[in-house]
Tab-separated table of C-alpha atoms and ligand atoms in Angstrom:
chain	number	residue	atom	x	y	z
A	1	MET	CA	-6.801	-37.138	-20.515
A	2	SER	CA	-9.491	-37.600	-17.931
A	3	THR	CA	-12.955	-36.290	-18.690
A	4	ARG	CA	-13.815	-32.786	-17.471
A	5	GLU	CA	-17.591	-33.260	-17.401
A	6	ASN	CA	-17.947	-32.051	-13.824
A	7	LEU	CA	-15.954	-28.894	-14.345
A	8	PHE	CA	-17.389	-25.550	-15.468
A	9	PRO	CA	-16.603	-25.431	-19.152
A	10	THR	CA	-14.687	-22.146	-18.738
A	11	TYR	CA	-11.441	-23.688	-19.953
A	12	ALA	CA	-10.506	-26.069	-22.756
A	13	PRO	CA	-6.976	-27.303	-22.057
A	14	PRO	CA	-5.076	-29.508	-24.510
A	15	PRO	CA	-4.896	-33.281	-23.818
A	16	ILE	CA	-1.593	-33.216	-21.941
A	17	ASN	CA	-1.237	-34.398	-18.345
A	18	PHE	CA	1.618	-32.653	-16.613
A	19	VAL	CA	2.744	-34.473	-13.509
A	20	LYS	CA	5.970	-32.788	-12.458
A	21	GLY	CA	7.889	-29.562	-12.806
A	22	GLU	CA	11.468	-28.571	-12.190
A	23	GLY	CA	12.825	-25.122	-13.035
A	24	VAL	CA	11.617	-24.222	-16.533
A	25	TRP	CA	10.836	-27.841	-17.418
A	26	LEU	CA	7.526	-29.687	-17.153
A	27	THR	CA	7.147	-33.453	-17.514
A	28	ASP	CA	3.951	-35.172	-18.648
A	29	ASP	CA	2.632	-38.623	-17.703
A	30	ARG	CA	4.467	-40.187	-20.658
A	31	GLY	CA	7.780	-38.773	-19.507
A	32	ASP	CA	7.917	-36.140	-22.258
A	33	LYS	CA	9.612	-32.876	-21.286
A	34	TYR	CA	8.341	-29.427	-22.205
A	35	LEU	CA	10.218	-26.125	-21.983
A	36	ASP	CA	7.916	-23.829	-19.998
A	37	PHE	CA	8.170	-20.190	-21.082
A	38	ILE	CA	4.808	-19.067	-19.758
A	39	SER	CA	5.243	-20.091	-16.076
A	40	GLY	CA	1.582	-20.426	-15.155
A	41	ILE	CA	1.030	-17.022	-16.775
A	42	SER	CA	3.888	-15.078	-15.252
A	43	VAL	CA	3.561	-16.715	-11.838
A	44	ASN	CA	6.355	-19.222	-11.196
A	45	THR	CA	9.016	-16.574	-10.530
A	46	LEU	CA	11.722	-19.088	-9.631
A	47	GLY	CA	10.486	-21.921	-11.825
A	48	HIS	CA	8.737	-25.080	-10.721
A	49	ALA	CA	9.566	-26.702	-7.378
A	50	HIS	CA	12.341	-24.302	-6.417
A	51	PRO	CA	14.008	-25.919	-3.375
A	52	ASP	CA	13.874	-22.715	-1.281
A	53	LEU	CA	10.143	-22.335	-1.855
A	54	VAL	CA	9.433	-26.021	-1.264
A	55	LYS	CA	11.342	-25.754	2.002
A	56	ALA	CA	9.604	-22.540	3.127
A	57	LEU	CA	6.202	-24.056	2.397
A	58	THR	CA	6.815	-27.412	4.027
A	59	VAL	CA	8.492	-25.972	7.121
A	60	GLN	CA	5.519	-23.649	7.606
A	61	ALA	CA	3.027	-26.428	6.789
A	62	ASN	CA	4.397	-28.384	9.716
A	63	LYS	CA	3.885	-25.431	12.069
A	64	LEU	CA	0.731	-23.489	11.289
A	65	TRP	CA	-1.458	-23.000	8.203
A	66	HIS	CA	-4.335	-20.707	8.951
A	67	LEU	CA	-5.556	-18.429	11.689
A	68	SER	CA	-7.711	-15.882	9.801
A	69	ASN	CA	-7.099	-12.209	10.420
A	70	MET	CA	-8.796	-12.439	13.807
A	71	PHE	CA	-5.229	-12.970	14.981
A	72	ASP	CA	-1.833	-11.584	14.112
A	73	VAL	CA	-0.549	-13.882	11.374
A	74	PRO	CA	3.158	-14.697	11.418
A	75	GLY	CA	5.034	-13.195	8.490
A	76	GLN	CA	2.525	-10.480	7.534
A	77	GLN	CA	4.287	-7.504	9.097
A	78	GLU	CA	7.691	-8.797	7.985
A	79	LEU	CA	6.659	-9.213	4.341
A	80	ALA	CA	4.748	-5.911	4.321
A	81	ASP	CA	7.816	-4.152	5.731
A	82	LYS	CA	10.013	-5.604	2.981
A	83	TYR	CA	7.703	-4.534	0.149
A	84	CYS	CA	7.185	-1.069	1.662
A	85	SER	CA	10.929	-0.566	2.120
A	86	ALA	CA	11.437	-1.453	-1.546
A	87	SER	CA	8.682	0.790	-2.929
A	88	PHE	CA	6.632	4.008	-2.601
A	89	ALA	CA	4.202	2.307	-0.219
A	90	ASP	CA	3.583	2.479	3.524
A	91	ARG	CA	0.652	0.079	3.940
A	92	VAL	CA	-0.142	-3.397	2.640
A	93	PHE	CA	-3.293	-5.523	2.595
A	94	PHE	CA	-2.776	-9.199	1.813
A	95	ALA	CA	-5.211	-11.093	-0.422
A	96	ASN	CA	-5.043	-14.272	-2.496
A	97	SER	CA	-5.262	-13.152	-6.099
A	98	GLY	CA	-4.834	-10.339	-8.568
A	99	SER	CA	-8.534	-9.597	-8.895
A	100	GLU	CA	-8.902	-9.185	-5.164
A	101	ALA	CA	-5.870	-6.910	-5.060
A	102	VAL	CA	-7.320	-4.770	-7.872
A	103	GLU	CA	-10.759	-4.741	-6.238
A	104	LEU	CA	-9.278	-3.264	-3.073
A	105	THR	CA	-7.401	-0.525	-4.951
A	106	LEU	CA	-10.769	0.576	-6.385
A	107	LYS	CA	-12.602	0.400	-3.064
A	108	THR	CA	-9.805	2.251	-1.294
A	109	ALA	CA	-9.721	5.016	-3.915
A	110	ARG	CA	-13.443	5.702	-3.553
A	111	ARG	CA	-13.303	5.452	0.210
A	112	TYR	CA	-10.401	7.917	0.341
A	113	HIS	CA	-12.492	10.609	-1.326
A	114	TYR	CA	-15.576	9.689	0.697
A	115	ASP	CA	-13.586	10.177	3.885
A	116	ARG	CA	-12.611	13.648	2.732
A	117	GLY	CA	-16.255	14.559	2.197
A	118	ASP	CA	-15.913	14.316	-1.581
A	119	GLU	CA	-18.589	11.679	-2.171
A	120	LYS	CA	-19.162	12.599	-5.812
A	121	ARG	CA	-15.720	11.299	-6.709
A	122	ILE	CA	-16.543	7.788	-7.838
A	123	LYS	CA	-15.304	7.817	-11.447
A	124	ILE	CA	-12.608	5.273	-12.261
A	125	ILE	CA	-10.838	5.852	-15.560
A	126	GLY	CA	-9.266	2.832	-17.263
A	127	PHE	CA	-7.956	2.049	-20.730
A	128	ASP	CA	-8.889	-0.120	-23.678
A	129	GLY	CA	-6.971	-3.373	-23.862
A	130	SER	CA	-6.425	-3.452	-20.119
A	131	PHE	CA	-7.007	-6.530	-18.003
A	132	HIS	CA	-7.693	-6.172	-14.299
A	133	GLY	CA	-9.162	-9.570	-13.427
A	134	ARG	CA	-12.560	-11.249	-13.377
A	135	THR	CA	-14.460	-9.954	-10.358
A	136	TYR	CA	-17.301	-7.494	-11.021
A	137	ALA	CA	-15.308	-4.373	-10.274
A	138	ALA	CA	-12.306	-5.709	-12.181
A	139	VAL	CA	-14.255	-6.445	-15.373
A	140	ASN	CA	-15.908	-3.048	-15.111
A	141	ALA	CA	-12.526	-1.370	-14.667
A	142	SER	CA	-11.094	-3.005	-17.789
A	143	GLY	CA	-14.312	-2.668	-19.768
A	144	ASN	CA	-13.566	-5.535	-22.158
A	145	PRO	CA	-17.010	-6.273	-23.681
A	146	LYS	CA	-16.206	-10.012	-23.867
A	147	TYR	CA	-15.872	-10.179	-20.090
A	148	LEU	CA	-18.925	-8.021	-19.356
A	149	LYS	CA	-21.480	-9.593	-21.683
A	150	GLY	CA	-24.422	-11.275	-20.022
A	151	PHE	CA	-23.572	-10.266	-16.485
A	152	GLY	CA	-26.159	-7.546	-16.052
A	153	PRO	CA	-25.772	-3.799	-16.112
A	154	ARG	CA	-22.359	-2.226	-15.850
A	155	LEU	CA	-21.362	-0.808	-12.518
A	156	PRO	CA	-21.697	2.970	-12.394
A	157	GLY	CA	-18.647	5.201	-12.534
A	158	TYR	CA	-16.337	3.152	-14.795
A	159	VAL	CA	-14.997	4.762	-17.949
A	160	GLN	CA	-12.532	3.397	-20.530
A	161	LEU	CA	-10.466	5.548	-22.852
A	162	PRO	CA	-8.454	4.559	-25.913
A	163	PHE	CA	-4.906	3.500	-24.972
A	164	GLY	CA	-2.593	6.497	-25.390
A	165	ASP	CA	-5.342	9.058	-26.175
A	166	HIS	CA	-4.124	12.072	-24.189
A	167	ASP	CA	-6.876	14.392	-25.429
A	168	ALA	CA	-9.657	12.039	-24.357
A	169	LEU	CA	-8.023	11.816	-20.950
A	170	GLN	CA	-7.877	15.609	-20.559
A	171	VAL	CA	-11.604	15.785	-21.325
A	172	GLU	CA	-12.530	13.019	-18.888
A	173	MET	CA	-10.471	14.390	-15.970
A	174	ASP	CA	-12.911	16.388	-13.842
A	175	ASP	CA	-13.841	16.741	-10.186
A	176	THR	CA	-15.718	13.436	-10.148
A	177	VAL	CA	-12.645	11.298	-10.808
A	178	ALA	CA	-11.659	9.022	-7.944
A	179	ALA	CA	-8.757	7.361	-9.716
A	180	VAL	CA	-7.054	6.396	-12.936
A	181	ILE	CA	-6.065	2.717	-13.197
A	182	ILE	CA	-3.395	1.512	-15.606
A	183	GLU	CA	-0.990	-1.389	-16.129
A	184	PRO	CA	2.512	0.067	-16.634
A	185	VAL	CA	2.969	-2.773	-19.117
A	186	GLN	CA	-0.297	-4.099	-20.526
A	187	GLY	CA	-0.054	-7.893	-20.261
A	188	GLU	CA	-3.210	-9.485	-21.643
A	189	GLY	CA	-3.756	-6.554	-24.018
A	190	GLY	CA	-0.647	-7.372	-26.052
A	191	LEU	CA	2.475	-6.638	-23.991
A	192	ARG	CA	2.291	-2.884	-24.475
A	193	PRO	CA	4.640	-0.890	-22.221
A	194	VAL	CA	3.414	2.587	-21.281
A	195	PRO	CA	6.213	5.097	-22.013
A	196	GLY	CA	7.807	6.687	-18.926
A	197	GLN	CA	6.720	10.198	-19.877
A	198	CYS	CA	3.112	9.000	-20.061
A	199	LEU	CA	3.232	7.578	-16.530
A	200	GLN	CA	4.849	10.828	-15.368
A	201	GLY	CA	2.187	12.810	-17.218
A	202	LEU	CA	-0.548	10.722	-15.604
A	203	ARG	CA	0.954	11.311	-12.176
A	204	LYS	CA	0.934	15.070	-12.786
A	205	LEU	CA	-2.572	15.067	-14.213
A	206	CYS	CA	-3.936	13.088	-11.260
A	207	ASP	CA	-2.271	15.528	-8.834
A	208	GLU	CA	-3.713	18.520	-10.661
A	209	HIS	CA	-7.209	17.069	-10.477
A	210	GLY	CA	-7.060	15.605	-6.985
A	211	ALA	CA	-7.431	12.060	-8.350
A	212	LEU	CA	-5.512	8.987	-7.233
A	213	LEU	CA	-3.249	6.966	-9.504
A	214	ILE	CA	-3.549	3.181	-9.383
A	215	TYR	CA	-1.099	0.802	-11.021
A	216	ASP	CA	-2.115	-2.751	-11.771
A	217	GLU	CA	1.243	-4.515	-11.578
A	218	VAL	CA	-0.282	-7.943	-11.057
A	219	GLN	CA	1.545	-9.207	-14.133
A	220	CYS	CA	4.344	-6.708	-14.815
A	221	GLY	CA	5.441	-6.400	-11.168
A	222	ALA	CA	7.347	-8.941	-9.077
A	223	GLY	CA	10.591	-8.411	-10.990
A	224	ARG	CA	9.116	-9.325	-14.388
A	225	THR	CA	10.461	-6.319	-16.297
A	226	GLY	CA	13.863	-6.296	-14.597
A	227	LYS	CA	12.959	-4.136	-11.608
A	228	LEU	CA	10.794	-5.087	-8.620
A	229	PHE	CA	7.974	-2.979	-10.089
A	230	ALA	CA	7.718	-1.892	-13.708
A	231	HIS	CA	7.036	1.757	-12.834
A	232	GLN	CA	10.339	1.875	-10.946
A	233	TRP	CA	12.144	2.245	-14.278
A	234	PHE	CA	11.005	5.887	-14.131
A	235	GLU	CA	11.398	8.806	-11.717
A	236	ASN	CA	8.345	10.808	-10.654
A	237	ALA	CA	5.908	8.140	-11.711
A	238	GLN	CA	4.841	6.650	-8.387
A	239	PRO	CA	1.233	5.637	-7.802
A	240	ASP	CA	-0.947	6.080	-4.721
A	241	LEU	CA	-2.116	2.482	-4.890
A	242	ILE	CA	-0.779	-0.649	-6.502
A	243	ALA	CA	-2.179	-4.147	-7.036
A	244	CYS	CA	0.300	-7.039	-6.983
A	245	ALA	CA	-0.122	-10.796	-7.333
A	246	LYS	CA	1.016	-13.521	-9.765
A	247	GLY	CA	4.814	-13.584	-9.346
A	248	VAL	CA	4.968	-12.426	-5.717
A	249	GLY	CA	3.860	-15.855	-4.519
A	250	GLY	CA	6.060	-17.784	-6.944
A	251	GLY	CA	3.182	-20.216	-7.560
A	252	PHE	CA	1.470	-20.076	-4.181
A	253	PRO	CA	-1.714	-17.962	-4.257
A	254	LEU	CA	-0.762	-14.510	-2.965
A	255	GLY	CA	-1.854	-11.044	-3.928
A	256	PHE	CA	-1.738	-7.708	-2.174
A	257	THR	CA	-2.678	-4.076	-2.378
A	258	MET	CA	-0.179	-1.406	-1.337
A	259	ALA	CA	-0.832	2.257	-0.651
A	260	THR	CA	0.743	5.414	0.700
A	261	GLU	CA	0.018	6.226	4.339
A	262	ALA	CA	-2.494	8.953	3.422
A	263	VAL	CA	-4.514	6.545	1.281
A	264	GLY	CA	-4.062	3.246	3.113
A	265	LYS	CA	-5.093	4.663	6.470
A	266	VAL	CA	-8.722	5.168	5.360
A	267	MET	CA	-9.349	1.421	5.362
A	268	VAL	CA	-10.189	1.208	9.043
A	269	PRO	CA	-11.707	-1.841	10.792
A	270	GLY	CA	-14.904	-2.926	9.089
A	271	THR	CA	-14.137	-1.478	5.650
A	272	HIS	CA	-12.566	-4.592	4.140
A	273	GLY	CA	-11.440	-8.089	4.988
A	274	SER	CA	-10.404	-11.519	3.788
A	275	THR	CA	-10.583	-14.901	5.473
A	276	TYR	CA	-7.611	-16.485	3.711
A	277	GLY	CA	-5.723	-13.316	2.792
A	278	GLY	CA	-2.236	-13.222	4.260
A	279	ASN	CA	-2.368	-16.768	5.646
A	280	ALA	CA	0.772	-18.207	7.181
A	281	LEU	CA	1.592	-20.472	4.214
A	282	ALA	CA	1.380	-17.615	1.710
A	283	MET	CA	3.504	-15.399	3.941
A	284	ALA	CA	6.207	-18.053	4.296
A	285	VAL	CA	6.429	-18.532	0.527
A	286	GLY	CA	6.143	-14.795	-0.163
A	287	LEU	CA	9.100	-14.144	2.138
A	288	ALA	CA	11.152	-16.847	0.412
A	289	VAL	CA	10.358	-15.322	-3.006
A	290	PHE	CA	11.337	-11.885	-1.731
A	291	GLU	CA	14.773	-13.223	-0.770
A	292	TYR	CA	15.328	-13.157	-4.544
A	293	LEU	CA	13.118	-10.263	-5.658
A	294	GLY	CA	14.604	-7.994	-3.000
A	295	ASP	CA	18.205	-8.724	-3.968
A	296	PRO	CA	19.831	-6.290	-6.455
A	297	GLU	CA	22.178	-9.082	-7.642
A	298	PHE	CA	19.173	-11.076	-8.846
A	299	TYR	CA	18.371	-8.345	-11.373
A	300	LYS	CA	21.861	-8.318	-12.894
A	301	HIS	CA	21.423	-11.872	-14.128
A	302	LEU	CA	17.776	-11.308	-15.062
A	303	ASN	CA	18.499	-8.187	-17.106
A	304	SER	CA	21.433	-9.744	-18.918
A	305	VAL	CA	19.402	-12.832	-19.841
A	306	ALA	CA	16.455	-10.643	-20.874
A	307	ALA	CA	18.665	-8.452	-23.102
A	308	GLU	CA	20.125	-11.488	-24.832
A	309	PHE	CA	16.711	-13.066	-25.317
A	310	GLU	CA	15.298	-9.832	-26.704
A	311	ALA	CA	18.216	-9.544	-29.138
A	312	GLY	CA	17.490	-13.074	-30.363
A	313	LEU	CA	13.820	-12.213	-30.864
A	314	GLU	CA	14.735	-8.984	-32.683
A	315	ASN	CA	16.970	-10.980	-35.006
A	316	MET	CA	14.102	-13.339	-35.778
A	317	ALA	CA	11.694	-10.451	-36.342
A	318	GLN	CA	13.980	-8.304	-38.492
A	319	GLN	CA	16.335	-10.727	-40.255
A	320	LYS	CA	14.875	-14.203	-40.390
A	321	TYR	CA	11.075	-14.000	-40.477
A	322	PRO	CA	10.003	-10.422	-41.230
A	323	ASP	CA	7.207	-11.893	-43.350
A	324	MET	CA	5.709	-13.625	-40.296
A	325	ILE	CA	6.701	-11.324	-37.433
A	326	GLU	CA	5.841	-7.653	-37.106
A	327	GLY	CA	8.069	-6.917	-34.130
A	328	VAL	CA	9.120	-7.543	-30.541
A	329	ARG	CA	6.724	-6.514	-27.773
A	330	GLY	CA	7.022	-6.213	-24.011
A	331	LYS	CA	9.746	-5.535	-21.494
A	332	GLY	CA	12.291	-7.605	-19.577
A	333	LEU	CA	11.058	-11.173	-19.254
A	334	LEU	CA	7.482	-10.234	-20.100
A	335	ILE	CA	8.206	-10.402	-23.763
A	336	GLY	CA	6.769	-11.612	-27.012
A	337	LEU	CA	6.222	-11.056	-30.685
A	338	LYS	CA	3.493	-9.295	-32.573
A	339	LEU	CA	2.802	-11.589	-35.490
A	340	LYS	CA	1.570	-11.455	-39.051
A	341	VAL	CA	0.498	-15.122	-38.814
A	342	PRO	CA	-2.167	-16.242	-36.284
A	343	ASN	CA	-0.738	-16.268	-32.741
A	344	MET	CA	-2.882	-19.279	-31.779
A	345	ASP	CA	-1.282	-21.356	-34.558
A	346	VAL	CA	2.209	-20.479	-33.366
A	347	ARG	CA	1.327	-21.361	-29.794
A	348	THR	CA	-0.214	-24.703	-30.789
A	349	ILE	CA	2.630	-25.748	-33.101
A	350	ALA	CA	5.185	-24.712	-30.472
A	351	ARG	CA	3.435	-26.852	-27.862
A	352	ASP	CA	2.514	-29.920	-29.872
A	353	ASP	CA	5.455	-30.222	-32.276
A	354	HIS	CA	8.299	-28.634	-30.305
A	355	HIS	CA	7.256	-29.095	-26.651
A	356	PHE	CA	7.700	-25.396	-26.082
A	357	LEU	CA	5.042	-23.704	-23.920
A	358	ILE	CA	4.155	-20.080	-24.609
A	359	GLY	CA	1.067	-17.923	-24.217
A	360	THR	CA	-0.886	-15.576	-26.396
A	361	ALA	CA	-2.063	-12.022	-25.763
A	362	GLY	CA	-4.316	-9.498	-27.471
A	363	ASP	CA	-3.321	-7.775	-30.714
A	364	ASN	CA	-2.088	-11.083	-32.225
A	365	VAL	CA	0.868	-11.351	-29.876
A	366	ILE	CA	2.619	-14.428	-28.510
A	367	ARG	CA	3.540	-13.935	-24.886
A	368	MET	CA	6.482	-15.357	-22.997
A	369	ALA	CA	7.154	-15.035	-19.283
A	370	PRO	CA	9.788	-17.584	-18.250
A	371	ALA	CA	10.970	-18.026	-14.684
A	372	LEU	CA	13.128	-15.024	-13.744
A	373	ASN	CA	16.070	-17.283	-12.894
A	374	VAL	CA	16.043	-18.820	-16.390
A	375	THR	CA	19.570	-19.391	-17.690
A	376	HIS	CA	21.235	-18.054	-20.843
A	377	ASP	CA	21.329	-21.609	-22.143
A	378	GLU	CA	17.600	-22.186	-21.553
A	379	CYS	CA	16.843	-18.942	-23.395
A	380	LYS	CA	19.005	-20.141	-26.299
A	381	GLN	CA	17.024	-23.385	-26.380
A	382	ALA	CA	13.801	-21.363	-26.403
A	383	LEU	CA	15.035	-19.258	-29.333
A	384	THR	CA	15.981	-22.413	-31.234
A	385	LYS	CA	12.553	-23.926	-30.643
A	386	LEU	CA	10.807	-20.734	-31.711
A	387	ASP	CA	12.981	-20.552	-34.804
A	388	ASP	CA	12.012	-24.154	-35.600
A	389	VAL	CA	8.325	-23.237	-35.266
A	390	PHE	CA	8.587	-20.357	-37.739
A	391	ALA	CA	10.734	-22.412	-40.118
A	392	GLN	CA	8.118	-25.182	-40.042
A	393	MET	CA	5.268	-22.746	-40.685
A	394	LYS	CA	7.203	-21.137	-43.507
A	395	SER	CA	7.887	-24.401	-45.288
A	396	ALA	CA	4.287	-25.565	-44.725
A	397	ALA	CA	3.071	-22.309	-46.301
A	398	LYS	CA	5.324	-22.940	-49.333
A	399	THR	CA	4.292	-26.545	-49.894
A	400	GLY	CA	0.671	-25.905	-48.846
B	1	PLP	C1	-3.804	-11.855	-14.077
B	1	PLP	C2	-4.122	-10.428	-13.891
B	1	PLP	C3	-5.126	-9.984	-13.000
B	1	PLP	C4	-6.038	-10.947	-12.272
B	1	PLP	O1	-5.355	-11.783	-11.415
B	1	PLP	P1	-6.068	-13.113	-10.849
B	1	PLP	O2	-5.074	-13.665	-9.882
B	1	PLP	O3	-6.338	-13.993	-12.015
B	1	PLP	O4	-7.320	-12.682	-10.177
B	1	PLP	C5	-5.295	-8.627	-12.832
B	1	PLP	N1	-4.540	-7.736	-13.492
B	1	PLP	C6	-3.574	-8.117	-14.357
B	1	PLP	C7	-2.740	-7.082	-15.029
B	1	PLP	C8	-3.339	-9.465	-14.595
B	1	PLP	O5	-2.406	-9.847	-15.471
């Protein structure tokens, strides 16, 4: 492991040097293989080095990388058209990351009301346990004290309510609300899916109060839950604005904000911009990823693999290790376990002793987000490895 003395000490990675990836497998500099079930935190939609994405990127790299938005960038309208055709949206703004995509949903919501002469509507209601990214507006929208501490006063107009507290929401909804922002499946907060009737209720409540509804699908979108967007599992639960990133670029930095016509049209020239956003390389890869995400056949395989994987996890939780596992959390291939033993220990043992890479999330959850084209066999191998981890911890607890 090389020294990291010139890097901001924001991260403390383990001493492993990965040098190559292929599908759901990573290889380190000693030739050891690891089964990757976290995919760069829900990013590598088609696994590492998918040939279609490598080709799209290299073909484009030989033609044109960057123009800035001073000029019409090849691929932008085509990719925007595809995502709009497959969703509630009419307008897209391309950015590079989830935080930027979230930031623009918040700006657009306030600007929408401002344009209608309703300048007092600046309140953004969010929920405890949410994660919306690390920019100023994003940390204020999620309200996690850990991410706000030491960075000066909070931005005005951001309110967080307890997750699932309908009464608190009723009280907070007034004529100063610009928008409600929610992840249809909380990722970071512990893989908590919001029930369909709650999203429908939120939609209704926002309509009644003239507020906009924002979904942060940075993590749960891009096919992760078995539909292109997680909210699409439910009727009558469409947002006005949505933030997307992570999986839509399949590993290349790409994020975007989508909106209805009525909302998106307020962002006229001068209101927002991005130098890199929507660059030709990102568009080429985004289009190649959408070849899969836009194909209904892709979801048949995904949903069958996800169902089998979930059944395996349920078996572990209910039959084999009920003393260590509280239950299965998440949806589709954004799935994990809420544990009774420390999640960090499980993650570390999985990585170091079983070469199985998983993540953690809030609420003592282990988080898995394998490539969406993961095979039944790879999922079986993952279940075996996870079983081995719990068996090892169980026997260590006995002898220890
Ligand atoms: C990861 C994430 C973000 C932030 O995305 P970045 O690309 O890291 O800026 C925002 N919202 C959710 C739900 C996320 O999971």
